[in-house]
Coordinates of C-alpha atoms in Angstrom, one line a residue:
M720 CA 31.3 -5.1 -0.9
H721 CA 27.6 -5.7 -0.2
D722 CA 27.7 -8.9 -2.2
V723 CA 30.7 -10.3 -0.3
K724 CA 28.9 -9.8 3.0
E725 CA 25.6 -11.1 1.7
A726 CA 27.2 -14.2 0.2
A727 CA 29.0 -15.1 3.4
A728 CA 28.1 -18.5 4.7
P729 CA 26.2 -18.6 8.0
A730 CA 27.8 -20.1 11.0
R731 CA 27.5 -23.8 11.4
G732 CA 24.2 -24.8 13.0
R733 CA 22.8 -21.3 12.6
I734 CA 19.6 -20.7 10.5
P735 CA 20.2 -18.0 7.9
G736 CA 18.3 -14.8 8.7
E737 CA 16.3 -14.9 5.5
Y738 CA 14.9 -18.4 6.2
L739 CA 14.2 -17.5 9.8
G740 CA 12.3 -14.3 8.8
A741 CA 10.3 -16.2 6.1
G742 CA 9.6 -19.0 8.5
I743 CA 8.2 -16.8 11.2
A744 CA 6.1 -14.9 8.7
A745 CA 4.8 -18.1 7.2
A746 CA 3.9 -19.5 10.6
L747 CA 2.1 -16.3 11.5
T748 CA 0.1 -16.4 8.3
V749 CA -0.9 -20.0 8.6
A750 CA -2.1 -19.4 12.2
A751 CA -4.1 -16.4 11.1
F752 CA -5.9 -18.4 8.4
L753 CA -6.3 -21.4 10.7
V754 CA -7.7 -19.8 13.9
P755 CA -11.0 -18.6 12.2
R756 CA -11.4 -22.1 10.7
I757 CA -11.3 -23.9 14.1
A758 CA -13.1 -21.2 16.2
S759 CA -16.8 -21.1 16.9
E760 CA -19.2 -19.9 14.3
H761 CA -20.3 -17.1 16.6
W762 CA -16.8 -15.8 17.1
R763 CA -16.0 -16.2 13.4
S764 CA -19.0 -14.1 12.4
K765 CA -17.6 -11.2 14.4
L766 CA -14.5 -11.0 12.2
Y767 CA -16.6 -9.7 9.2
A768 CA -14.1 -11.2 6.8
G769 CA -15.1 -14.5 5.1
S770 CA -11.5 -15.4 4.3
A771 CA -9.8 -13.9 7.4
P772 CA -7.2 -12.5 7.7
I773 CA -7.9 -11.4 4.1
F774 CA -11.0 -9.4 3.5
G775 CA -12.9 -11.4 0.9
N776 CA -14.5 -14.8 0.5
W777 CA -13.1 -18.3 -0.4
L778 CA -13.9 -18.9 -4.0
P779 CA -11.5 -21.0 -6.1
H780 CA -11.7 -19.6 -9.6
V781 CA -9.8 -18.9 -12.8
G782 CA -10.3 -16.1 -15.4
W783 CA -8.8 -14.9 -18.6
G784 CA -6.2 -13.1 -16.6
S785 CA -4.8 -16.3 -15.3
V786 CA -2.6 -17.3 -18.2
P787 CA -1.1 -13.8 -18.7
A788 CA -0.4 -13.5 -14.9
I789 CA 1.4 -16.9 -15.0
A790 CA 3.4 -15.8 -18.1
I791 CA 4.4 -12.5 -16.5
A792 CA 5.6 -14.3 -13.4
I793 CA 7.7 -16.8 -15.4
L794 CA 9.3 -14.0 -17.4
V795 CA 10.2 -11.9 -14.3
I796 CA 11.5 -15.0 -12.5
R797 CA 13.7 -16.0 -15.5
F798 CA 14.9 -12.6 -16.7
G799 CA 14.1 -10.1 -14.0
P800 CA 17.3 -10.1 -11.9
A801 CA 19.6 -10.0 -14.9
T802 CA 17.6 -7.4 -16.7
A803 CA 17.5 -5.2 -13.5
E804 CA 21.3 -5.4 -13.3
S805 CA 22.1 -4.6 -17.0
L806 CA 19.3 -2.4 -18.4
P807 CA 20.0 1.4 -18.6
W808 CA 18.3 3.2 -15.7
R809 CA 15.5 5.1 -17.4
R810 CA 14.7 2.1 -19.6
L811 CA 14.6 -0.1 -16.5
L812 CA 12.1 2.2 -14.8
A813 CA 9.9 2.2 -17.9
V814 CA 10.0 -1.6 -18.1
S815 CA 9.4 -2.0 -14.4
W816 CA 6.3 0.3 -14.4
A817 CA 4.9 -1.5 -17.5
T818 CA 5.5 -4.9 -15.9
A819 CA 3.9 -3.9 -12.5
L820 CA 0.9 -2.4 -14.3
T821 CA 0.4 -5.4 -16.5
W822 CA 0.9 -7.8 -13.5
A823 CA -1.7 -6.0 -11.5
F824 CA -4.2 -5.8 -14.4
A825 CA -3.8 -9.5 -15.1
L826 CA -4.5 -10.4 -11.5
A827 CA -7.6 -8.3 -11.6
M828 CA -8.8 -10.1 -14.7
V829 CA -8.6 -13.4 -12.9
D830 CA -11.9 -12.1 -11.4
G831 CA -13.1 -10.7 -14.7
W832 CA -13.6 -7.2 -16.1
Q833 CA -16.7 -6.2 -14.2
R834 CA -16.2 -8.2 -11.0
G835 CA -12.4 -7.7 -10.8
F836 CA -11.9 -4.2 -12.2
A837 CA -14.7 -1.9 -13.5
G838 CA -17.2 -2.8 -10.7
R839 CA -14.8 -2.6 -7.8
L840 CA -15.2 1.1 -7.1
T841 CA -19.0 1.3 -7.8
D842 CA -20.1 -0.6 -4.7
G843 CA -22.6 1.2 -2.5
H844 CA -19.9 1.8 0.2
E845 CA -17.4 3.3 -2.2
Y846 CA -16.6 6.8 -3.3
L847 CA -18.3 6.7 -6.7
H848 CA -21.6 6.2 -5.0
E849 CA -21.4 9.8 -3.7
V850 CA -20.0 11.5 -6.7
P851 CA -23.3 12.3 -8.5
G852 CA -24.5 14.0 -5.3
V853 CA -21.6 16.5 -5.2
R854 CA -22.9 19.3 -7.3
D855 CA -21.0 22.1 -5.5
I856 CA -17.4 21.3 -4.4
P857 CA -17.1 24.3 -2.0
S858 CA -20.3 23.4 -0.4
M859 CA -19.3 19.7 -0.1
L860 CA -16.0 20.8 1.7
R861 CA -17.8 23.1 4.1
G862 CA -20.4 20.5 5.1
F863 CA -18.1 17.4 4.9
S864 CA -17.6 17.0 8.7
G865 CA -21.3 17.3 9.4
R866 CA -22.0 14.1 7.4
I867 CA -19.3 11.9 8.9
L868 CA -21.2 10.3 11.8
D869 CA -23.5 7.4 10.9
F870 CA -27.3 7.0 11.5
Q871 CA -28.1 10.4 9.9
P872 CA -30.3 10.8 6.8
D873 CA -27.4 12.3 4.8
S874 CA -24.4 10.3 6.3
W875 CA -21.6 9.7 3.9
T876 CA -21.0 6.1 2.7
T877 CA -18.5 4.0 4.6
H878 CA -15.4 4.9 2.6
V879 CA -16.2 8.5 2.2
S880 CA -16.9 9.0 5.9
G881 CA -13.7 7.2 6.8
H882 CA -11.4 9.5 4.9
P883 CA -10.8 13.3 4.6
P884 CA -12.6 14.9 1.6
G885 CA -9.5 14.7 -0.7
A886 CA -10.3 11.1 -1.5
L887 CA -13.9 11.9 -2.6
L888 CA -12.6 15.1 -4.4
F889 CA -10.2 13.0 -6.5
F890 CA -13.1 11.0 -8.0
V891 CA -15.3 14.1 -8.3
V892 CA -12.6 15.7 -10.4
L893 CA -12.3 12.6 -12.6
D894 CA -16.0 12.8 -13.2
R895 CA -15.9 16.5 -14.0
I896 CA -13.2 16.0 -16.7
G897 CA -15.2 13.3 -18.3
L898 CA -13.6 10.1 -16.9
R899 CA -16.8 8.8 -15.4
G900 CA -17.6 5.4 -14.0
G901 CA -15.8 2.5 -12.4
G902 CA -13.6 1.7 -15.4
W903 CA -12.0 5.1 -15.6
A904 CA -11.7 5.3 -11.8
G905 CA -10.0 1.9 -11.8
V906 CA -7.6 2.9 -14.6
A907 CA -6.6 6.1 -12.6
C908 CA -5.9 4.1 -9.4
L909 CA -4.0 1.4 -11.3
L910 CA -1.8 3.9 -13.2
I911 CA -1.0 5.9 -10.0
G912 CA -0.7 2.9 -7.7
S913 CA 1.6 0.9 -10.0
S914 CA 3.9 4.0 -10.5
A915 CA 4.9 3.6 -6.8
V916 CA 7.3 0.9 -8.0
V917 CA 9.2 3.5 -9.9
A918 CA 9.0 6.0 -7.0
V919 CA 10.6 3.5 -4.6
A920 CA 13.5 2.9 -7.1
V921 CA 14.0 6.6 -7.7
T922 CA 14.1 7.2 -3.9
L923 CA 16.8 4.6 -3.4
R924 CA 18.9 5.9 -6.3
A925 CA 18.6 9.5 -5.1
L926 CA 20.0 8.3 -1.7
G927 CA 22.9 6.6 -3.3
A928 CA 21.5 3.1 -3.3
E929 CA 21.0 2.3 -7.0
D930 CA 22.3 -1.2 -6.5
R931 CA 19.7 -1.8 -3.9
A932 CA 17.0 -0.4 -6.2
R933 CA 18.0 -2.7 -9.0
K934 CA 17.9 -5.7 -6.7
A935 CA 14.5 -4.8 -5.4
L936 CA 12.8 -3.9 -8.6
P937 CA 11.9 -7.5 -9.8
F938 CA 10.2 -8.1 -6.5
L939 CA 8.4 -4.7 -6.6
T940 CA 7.1 -5.4 -10.1
I941 CA 5.4 -8.7 -9.2
A942 CA 4.6 -7.9 -5.6
P943 CA 1.5 -9.6 -4.1
A944 CA 0.3 -6.1 -3.3
A945 CA -0.7 -5.8 -6.9
V946 CA -3.9 -7.8 -6.0
W947 CA -5.1 -4.6 -4.3
I948 CA -3.4 -2.1 -6.5
A949 CA -5.9 -3.2 -9.1
V950 CA -8.1 -1.9 -7.9
S951 CA -8.6 0.3 -4.8
A952 CA -8.4 3.9 -3.9
D953 CA -5.6 3.0 -1.5
A954 CA -3.4 2.2 -4.5
M955 CA -3.8 5.8 -5.5
F956 CA -2.9 6.9 -2.0
A957 CA 0.2 4.7 -2.1
G958 CA 1.3 6.1 -5.4
L959 CA 0.9 9.7 -4.5
T960 CA 2.8 9.3 -1.1
A961 CA 5.5 7.2 -2.7
W962 CA 6.2 10.1 -5.1
A963 CA 6.2 12.5 -2.1
V964 CA 9.0 10.4 -0.5
A965 CA 10.8 10.2 -3.9
L966 CA 10.7 14.0 -4.3
L967 CA 12.0 14.5 -0.8
A968 CA 14.9 12.2 -1.6
I969 CA 15.7 14.2 -4.7
A970 CA 15.5 17.4 -2.6
V971 CA 18.4 16.2 -0.5
R972 CA 20.6 17.5 -3.3
R973 CA 18.0 19.8 -5.1
R974 CA 16.3 21.6 -2.2
W975 CA 13.8 23.4 -4.3
V976 CA 12.1 20.1 -5.1
A977 CA 11.1 19.8 -1.4
I978 CA 8.2 22.2 -1.9
A979 CA 6.6 19.8 -4.4
A980 CA 7.3 16.9 -2.0
G981 CA 5.5 18.8 0.8
V982 CA 2.5 19.5 -1.4
L983 CA 2.2 15.8 -2.1
F984 CA 2.6 14.9 1.6
G985 CA -0.1 17.5 2.4
L986 CA -2.4 16.0 -0.2
G987 CA -1.8 12.6 1.3
I988 CA -3.1 13.5 4.7
Y989 CA -6.3 14.8 3.0
L990 CA -6.7 11.4 1.3
S991 CA -6.4 9.3 4.4
Y992 CA -6.0 10.3 8.1
G993 CA -3.5 7.4 8.6
L994 CA -1.1 8.9 6.1
V995 CA 0.3 11.3 8.8
I996 CA 2.4 8.2 9.6
M997 CA 4.2 8.8 6.3
A998 CA 6.2 11.2 8.4
L999 CA 8.3 8.2 9.4
P1000 CA 9.5 7.3 5.9
A1001 CA 10.1 11.1 5.3
A1002 CA 12.3 11.2 8.4
A1003 CA 14.2 8.1 7.2
V1004 CA 15.0 10.0 3.9
L1005 CA 16.4 13.0 5.8
I1006 CA 18.4 10.8 8.1
A1007 CA 19.7 8.8 5.2
G1008 CA 20.5 12.0 3.3
R1009 CA 22.2 13.4 6.5
T1010 CA 20.5 16.8 6.1
I1011 CA 17.4 18.6 7.3
R1012 CA 17.7 21.4 4.7
P1013 CA 14.7 20.1 2.7
L1014 CA 12.5 20.1 5.8
L1015 CA 11.4 23.7 5.9
P1016 CA 10.4 24.0 2.3
A1017 CA 8.6 20.6 2.5
V1018 CA 6.7 21.9 5.6
L1019 CA 5.8 25.0 3.7
G1020 CA 4.6 23.0 0.7
A1021 CA 2.4 20.9 3.0
L1022 CA 1.0 24.0 4.7
I1023 CA -0.2 25.3 1.3
V1024 CA -2.5 22.3 1.1
V1025 CA -3.6 22.5 4.7
T1026 CA -4.4 26.2 4.4
A1027 CA -6.4 25.6 1.2
F1028 CA -8.6 22.9 2.8
T1029 CA -9.0 24.9 6.0
L1030 CA -10.0 28.0 4.2
A1031 CA -12.4 25.9 2.1
G1032 CA -14.2 24.9 5.4
F1033 CA -12.7 21.5 6.3
W1034 CA -10.7 21.3 9.6
W1035 CA -8.6 18.2 9.6
L1036 CA -8.5 17.6 13.3
A1037 CA -12.3 17.9 13.7
G1038 CA -12.7 15.4 10.9
Y1039 CA -10.3 13.0 12.5
H1040 CA -12.1 12.9 15.8
L1041 CA -15.4 12.4 14.1
V1042 CA -14.0 9.5 12.1
V1043 CA -12.8 7.8 15.2
E1044 CA -16.3 8.1 16.6
R1045 CA -17.8 6.8 13.3
Y1046 CA -15.3 3.9 13.3
Y1047 CA -16.8 2.5 16.5
Q1048 CA -20.3 3.0 15.3
G1049 CA -19.7 0.2 12.8
I1050 CA -18.4 -3.3 12.7
A1051 CA -15.1 -2.2 14.3
S1052 CA -16.8 -2.3 17.7
E1053 CA -17.3 -6.0 17.2
R1054 CA -14.2 -7.1 15.4
P1055 CA -11.9 -8.6 18.1
Y1056 CA -8.7 -6.7 18.7
A1057 CA -7.1 -9.7 20.2
Y1058 CA -7.2 -11.5 16.8
W1059 CA -6.7 -8.6 14.4
V1060 CA -3.7 -7.0 16.3
W1061 CA -1.6 -9.9 15.0
A1062 CA -3.7 -11.1 12.1
N1063 CA -3.3 -7.7 10.5
L1064 CA 0.4 -8.5 10.3
A1065 CA -0.4 -11.8 8.6
A1066 CA -2.5 -9.9 6.0
T1067 CA 0.6 -7.7 5.5
V1068 CA 2.7 -10.8 4.8
C1069 CA 0.1 -11.7 2.2
A1070 CA 0.6 -8.3 0.6
V1071 CA 4.4 -8.2 0.6
G1072 CA 5.2 -11.9 0.4
L1073 CA 7.6 -14.2 2.2
A1074 CA 10.6 -12.7 0.3
T1075 CA 10.1 -9.4 2.0
A1076 CA 9.9 -11.1 5.4
A1077 CA 13.1 -12.9 4.4
G1078 CA 14.9 -9.7 3.7
I1079 CA 13.9 -7.8 6.8
P1080 CA 16.4 -9.4 9.3
S1081 CA 19.3 -8.5 7.0
A1082 CA 17.9 -5.0 6.6
L1083 CA 17.6 -4.4 10.3
R1084 CA 21.2 -5.4 10.8
R1085 CA 22.3 -2.4 8.7
P1086 CA 20.9 0.6 10.6
F1087 CA 22.9 3.1 8.6
D1088 CA 22.0 1.8 5.2
A1089 CA 19.6 4.2 3.3
T1090 CA 17.4 1.3 2.1
A1091 CA 17.4 -0.3 5.6
L1092 CA 16.3 3.0 7.1
L1093 CA 13.3 3.1 4.8
V1094 CA 12.4 -0.5 5.6
A1095 CA 12.6 0.2 9.3
A1096 CA 10.5 3.3 8.9
A1097 CA 7.8 1.3 7.0
L1098 CA 7.9 -1.4 9.7
C1099 CA 7.5 1.2 12.4
A1100 CA 4.6 2.8 10.5
I1101 CA 2.8 -0.5 10.3
L1102 CA 3.3 -1.3 14.0
V1103 CA 2.0 2.2 15.0
A1104 CA -1.1 1.7 12.7
D1105 CA -1.6 -1.8 14.1
L1106 CA -1.4 -1.0 17.8
S1107 CA -3.7 2.0 17.4
G1108 CA -6.6 -0.3 17.0
L1109 CA -8.0 1.8 14.2
S1110 CA -7.2 -0.8 11.5
K1111 CA -8.9 -4.1 12.3
A1112 CA -9.0 -6.1 9.0
E1113 CA -8.5 -4.9 5.4
T1114 CA -5.0 -3.9 6.2
E1115 CA -3.7 -5.7 3.0
R1116 CA -5.3 -2.7 1.3
I1117 CA -5.2 0.1 3.9
W1118 CA -1.4 -0.3 4.5
L1119 CA -0.4 -0.3 0.8
P1120 CA 1.4 3.1 1.3
F1121 CA 3.7 1.5 3.9
D1122 CA 3.9 -2.0 2.3
L1123 CA 5.6 -0.7 -0.8
W1124 CA 8.5 0.6 1.3
L1125 CA 8.7 -2.7 3.2
L1126 CA 9.2 -4.5 -0.1
A1127 CA 12.5 -2.7 -0.4
A1128 CA 13.8 -5.3 2.1
T1129 CA 14.1 -7.7 -0.8
A1130 CA 17.2 -5.8 -1.9
F1131 CA 19.0 -7.5 1.0
L1132 CA 18.4 -11.0 -0.3
P1133 CA 21.5 -12.8 -1.8
R1134 CA 21.6 -12.5 -5.6
S1135 CA 22.1 -16.3 -5.7
T1136 CA 18.7 -17.0 -4.3
A1137 CA 16.8 -14.2 -6.0
R1138 CA 14.9 -16.4 -8.5
L1139 CA 13.9 -18.8 -5.7
W1140 CA 12.3 -15.9 -3.7
L1141 CA 10.7 -14.5 -6.8
L1142 CA 9.2 -17.9 -7.4
L1143 CA 7.8 -18.0 -3.9
Q1144 CA 6.4 -14.5 -4.3
A1145 CA 4.7 -15.4 -7.6
L1146 CA 3.3 -18.7 -6.4
G1147 CA 1.9 -17.1 -3.2
T1148 CA 0.3 -14.3 -5.2
L1149 CA -1.3 -16.6 -7.8
V1150 CA -2.7 -18.9 -5.2
L1151 CA -4.2 -16.0 -3.3
A1152 CA -5.7 -14.5 -6.5
H1153 CA -7.2 -17.8 -7.6
T1154 CA -8.6 -19.0 -4.3
I1155 CA -10.0 -15.9 -2.6
L1156 CA -12.4 -13.4 -4.2
T1157 CA -11.1 -10.2 -2.5
N1158 CA -13.4 -7.3 -2.0
W1159 CA -10.8 -5.0 -3.5

């Protein structure tokens, strides 16, 4: 029935929704890249992004990951849609995860092993810089808030100060179990981040939308977001919260799973303050499942995490208010909101691709469809984060936890044009990876 509706010809003289959505997104993105090129050098310097709206620098280059990335793209374009339709479910999930992981790694290797992967998380502003100094975890948690503000002798580095202690704690634990250095940190983020592809599909199937999941999976596996999944800590955030949503969807029929979902949601808000907005996809799941029964056990699961961190000495609200103050101590006070409030959205287009923008109009016309509800929730989450002014630039990375749900909009594209949209996704990603040296 879905296919009949989706294959229906548009009215004479009317632009099909997918082309209109992609056209608007393309125009927005072109404008966001063009404005800094024609603006004054003084104004451009205040963007603090050499390849605005993407955080990086223009540097055409190739690497030994170039050929594998092109090969993966060709295989997915040629065989992805048919394979997604015919392969048994569990095998499809395994193949999708392997493809997403390989795609992300190949894109990272366009920049090279050290520059593109192992060295990404060892920068002086990153979490690993602080790991050697954490000799006592309880003491670190008790004193965490006191080191958030800048211009102190013991201020946390940029990324550590900008997040709750759970993010730093993750890398400290990796170090403690022997997985030290940027290479292992990158592998952990890549494995967890790429698994979000599976989590999205599991969520849709649990909500009775397996057909939608199968249609979206080829797009999820070669999503442009892979450029930042390999490798950034936000990829790990995206993977963990995606599984929180997936477990909540499973809990619609198996309520006891909701406690585990709540624990993951709770951990999410201690990885990044902005992940409280994941309440919107969570609400979409409950609406799609037409039940609130998982809500109470999920809240209890989240409270377990909140209680643990609070008893350990870190109060989330105090940390959040200090982070807002720290945010305006840095370059955020100079970055122009008038540009970034819409250029952030262009950066998101770069992360999700034109195919996602093409699918959004059709998704929004189906308000009672489970997949459409998740797409709408992700879109609302992005708009809330954008209008807050607390994300000016770098949103192609920061909004990964929301972008992955936005990608589900590709499930609403007609099957007949799937390969064309996959081709556009792959081309856009490959151009971006080979022309811009991203910071993550």
